[in-house]
């Protein structure tokens, strides 16, 4: 990439930092230059986040219909997979899978419920009602 | 009490390169630059790990294993290294403070980015192989040099512990690392290390068995991309491509999946080794990086929904085939430079 071609597009890094890029100057030598971002990359990130939102919304609907517990919704919005949630909560993966069942989830002890709530950074009430707004 | 180690923050394109460069500079290797650290550490790579999914997409990396750049760069320069993992956060904190307060040295820490407060939210995935330098402490606040940030920053003791003990894949377990003492590296040693780094990188890109890694790995991904539209459907195929682009990019590789840094490395290598072939091979990597960028821009057309034909996926695959060929030729040329240069 030539120094003159470096993109200065809008990105989520705005107000946080600019990124260093290695570019070729007019004599063919490498140098570094700061970039505010690249549209192509910003879009890739946006696509990923849109998908996260969609998956979360689908999980929420399933939970509201009683097909699954709220845990799946939180798993999506917190970008976690089962091994990650297991590592943070200290539960086994098979336990978490059991807790996906609404009737099992609703009978969880306060202690276990609290564990999920604190890992997901919500109150117990929010955990049950899934009424969180990701800012 | 305020304690800061003498430390110069230099921003870099990639976190581990930056930590390696800055720590080695601090230890007396004044010649170190980001491209040299990346090249000596044989950082350029490609792998698509079969069966593994990350964030519901393919697991692709454009660089070697986390931790490897620092390890290999120090190894090639014969610099002894201390690296420690911890079972308890208390021990991890005590060790860190001992290094800062008693030995007055800045140290590298492996951290997860999910709970990193100074990162934009959109960049915070459960990615646990980010690298930062901690270089001081005042009351409850640690002074932090994150190489991908323009300036130095801080973390509270709570936040630092949280990111050092992030959980899940590649959990850092409080991992801390730094060069053991001060060293002086001669230009002869640099030459030797550069040659070794090049040789190893050529090996990793050309000679690893199987077809998941190196230049054959790129071809394998290319062939898979052709089938994605039929096997995954347009929507998921788009997500997979977005993931490819994100891995190519994340923060600061200029879209070229580290290829531009490697090209810069070969130019710097030329200053040491005076072999003119290095300059022309460097141009090959620039070319490869440019095609990676072109491929990413094309992929964006697909995940934006502007392009949707099978021909568009085929073109994407063609780009990757071209890249594979260019890099194969370039690394073959590099491996043939030995031992005469």
PDB file of N, CA, C and O in Angstrom, chain B residues 30-31 77 184-195 269 271-274:
ATOM      1  N   UNK B  30      18.988  -1.371  21.382  1.00  0.00           N
ATOM      2  CA  UNK B  30      18.490  -0.112  20.819  1.00  0.00           C
ATOM      3  C   UNK B  30      18.124  -0.224  19.352  1.00  0.00           C
ATOM      4  O   UNK B  30      17.372   0.570  18.813  1.00  0.00           O
ATOM      5  N   UNK B  31      18.656  -1.284  18.651  1.00  0.00           N
ATOM      6  CA  UNK B  31      18.388  -1.420  17.211  1.00  0.00           C
ATOM      7  C   UNK B  31      16.974  -1.919  16.923  1.00  0.00           C
ATOM      8  O   UNK B  31      16.529  -1.913  15.787  1.00  0.00           O
ATOM      9  N   UNK B  77      18.216 -13.996  19.392  1.00  0.00           N
ATOM     10  CA  UNK B  77      19.239 -13.048  19.840  1.00  0.00           C
ATOM     11  C   UNK B  77      19.941 -13.527  21.110  1.00  0.00           C
ATOM     12  O   UNK B  77      20.726 -12.795  21.709  1.00  0.00           O
ATOM     13  N   UNK B 184      23.694  -6.221  25.319  1.00  0.00           N
ATOM     14  CA  UNK B 184      24.131  -5.429  24.176  1.00  0.00           C
ATOM     15  C   UNK B 184      24.193  -6.384  22.998  1.00  0.00           C
ATOM     16  O   UNK B 184      24.742  -7.471  23.101  1.00  0.00           O
ATOM     17  N   UNK B 185      23.567  -6.003  21.909  1.00  0.00           N
ATOM     18  CA  UNK B 185      23.539  -6.874  20.740  1.00  0.00           C
ATOM     19  C   UNK B 185      24.368  -6.221  19.637  1.00  0.00           C
ATOM     20  O   UNK B 185      24.124  -5.072  19.259  1.00  0.00           O
ATOM     21  N   UNK B 186      25.322  -6.973  19.123  1.00  0.00           N
ATOM     22  CA  UNK B 186      26.173  -6.431  18.066  1.00  0.00           C
ATOM     23  C   UNK B 186      25.455  -6.559  16.733  1.00  0.00           C
ATOM     24  O   UNK B 186      24.486  -7.305  16.602  1.00  0.00           O
ATOM     25  N   UNK B 187      25.973  -5.857  15.738  1.00  0.00           N
ATOM     26  CA  UNK B 187      25.294  -5.929  14.454  1.00  0.00           C
ATOM     27  C   UNK B 187      25.527  -7.299  13.804  1.00  0.00           C
ATOM     28  O   UNK B 187      24.702  -7.768  13.026  1.00  0.00           O
ATOM     29  N   UNK B 188      26.612  -7.961  14.187  1.00  0.00           N
ATOM     30  CA  UNK B 188      26.838  -9.345  13.746  1.00  0.00           C
ATOM     31  C   UNK B 188      25.724 -10.260  14.257  1.00  0.00           C
ATOM     32  O   UNK B 188      25.163 -11.072  13.517  1.00  0.00           O
ATOM     33  N   UNK B 189      25.393 -10.101  15.530  1.00  0.00           N
ATOM     34  CA  UNK B 189      24.320 -10.910  16.129  1.00  0.00           C
ATOM     35  C   UNK B 189      22.975 -10.628  15.470  1.00  0.00           C
ATOM     36  O   UNK B 189      22.165 -11.536  15.257  1.00  0.00           O
ATOM     37  N   UNK B 190      22.752  -9.348  15.159  1.00  0.00           N
ATOM     38  CA  UNK B 190      21.506  -8.990  14.477  1.00  0.00           C
ATOM     39  C   UNK B 190      21.422  -9.702  13.129  1.00  0.00           C
ATOM     40  O   UNK B 190      20.395 -10.278  12.778  1.00  0.00           O
ATOM     41  N   UNK B 191      22.530  -9.663  12.390  1.00  0.00           N
ATOM     42  CA  UNK B 191      22.557 -10.312  11.080  1.00  0.00           C
ATOM     43  C   UNK B 191      22.183 -11.779  11.193  1.00  0.00           C
ATOM     44  O   UNK B 191      21.372 -12.303  10.443  1.00  0.00           O
ATOM     45  N   UNK B 192      22.808 -12.428  12.168  1.00  0.00           N
ATOM     46  CA  UNK B 192      22.574 -13.860  12.355  1.00  0.00           C
ATOM     47  C   UNK B 192      21.100 -14.126  12.678  1.00  0.00           C
ATOM     48  O   UNK B 192      20.475 -15.043  12.138  1.00  0.00           O
ATOM     49  N   UNK B 193      20.572 -13.290  13.584  1.00  0.00           N
ATOM     50  CA  UNK B 193      19.183 -13.475  14.018  1.00  0.00           C
ATOM     51  C   UNK B 193      18.218 -13.241  12.851  1.00  0.00           C
ATOM     52  O   UNK B 193      17.232 -13.970  12.690  1.00  0.00           O
ATOM     53  N   UNK B 194      18.517 -12.233  12.035  1.00  0.00           N
ATOM     54  CA  UNK B 194      17.648 -11.937  10.890  1.00  0.00           C
ATOM     55  C   UNK B 194      17.611 -13.128   9.929  1.00  0.00           C
ATOM     56  O   UNK B 194      16.553 -13.564   9.479  1.00  0.00           O
ATOM     57  N   UNK B 195      18.811 -13.668   9.642  1.00  0.00           N
ATOM     58  CA  UNK B 195      18.872 -14.832   8.743  1.00  0.00           C
ATOM     59  C   UNK B 195      18.062 -15.992   9.294  1.00  0.00           C
ATOM     60  O   UNK B 195      17.324 -16.653   8.570  1.00  0.00           O
ATOM     61  N   UNK B 269      16.078  -5.667   6.784  1.00  0.00           N
ATOM     62  CA  UNK B 269      17.053  -6.758   6.718  1.00  0.00           C
ATOM     63  C   UNK B 269      18.123  -6.437   5.677  1.00  0.00           C
ATOM     64  O   UNK B 269      19.305  -6.742   5.861  1.00  0.00           O
ATOM     65  N   UNK B 271      19.329  -3.599   4.953  1.00  0.00           N
ATOM     66  CA  UNK B 271      20.313  -2.667   5.513  1.00  0.00           C
ATOM     67  C   UNK B 271      21.407  -3.428   6.273  1.00  0.00           C
ATOM     68  O   UNK B 271      22.558  -2.998   6.319  1.00  0.00           O
ATOM     69  N   UNK B 272      21.053  -4.567   6.839  1.00  0.00           N
ATOM     70  CA  UNK B 272      22.053  -5.363   7.567  1.00  0.00           C
ATOM     71  C   UNK B 272      22.806  -6.302   6.638  1.00  0.00           C
ATOM     72  O   UNK B 272      24.007  -6.458   6.737  1.00  0.00           O
ATOM     73  N   UNK B 273      22.074  -6.944   5.738  1.00  0.00           N
ATOM     74  CA  UNK B 273      22.672  -8.051   4.990  1.00  0.00           C
ATOM     75  C   UNK B 273      23.167  -7.653   3.597  1.00  0.00           C
ATOM     76  O   UNK B 273      23.910  -8.403   2.970  1.00  0.00           O
ATOM     77  N   UNK B 274      22.741  -6.490   3.120  1.00  0.00           N
ATOM     78  CA  UNK B 274      23.202  -5.960   1.825  1.00  0.00           C
ATOM     79  C   UNK B 274      22.981  -6.906   0.650  1.00  0.00           C
ATOM     80  O   UNK B 274      23.743  -6.903  -0.308  1.00  0.00           O
TER      81      UNK B 274
END
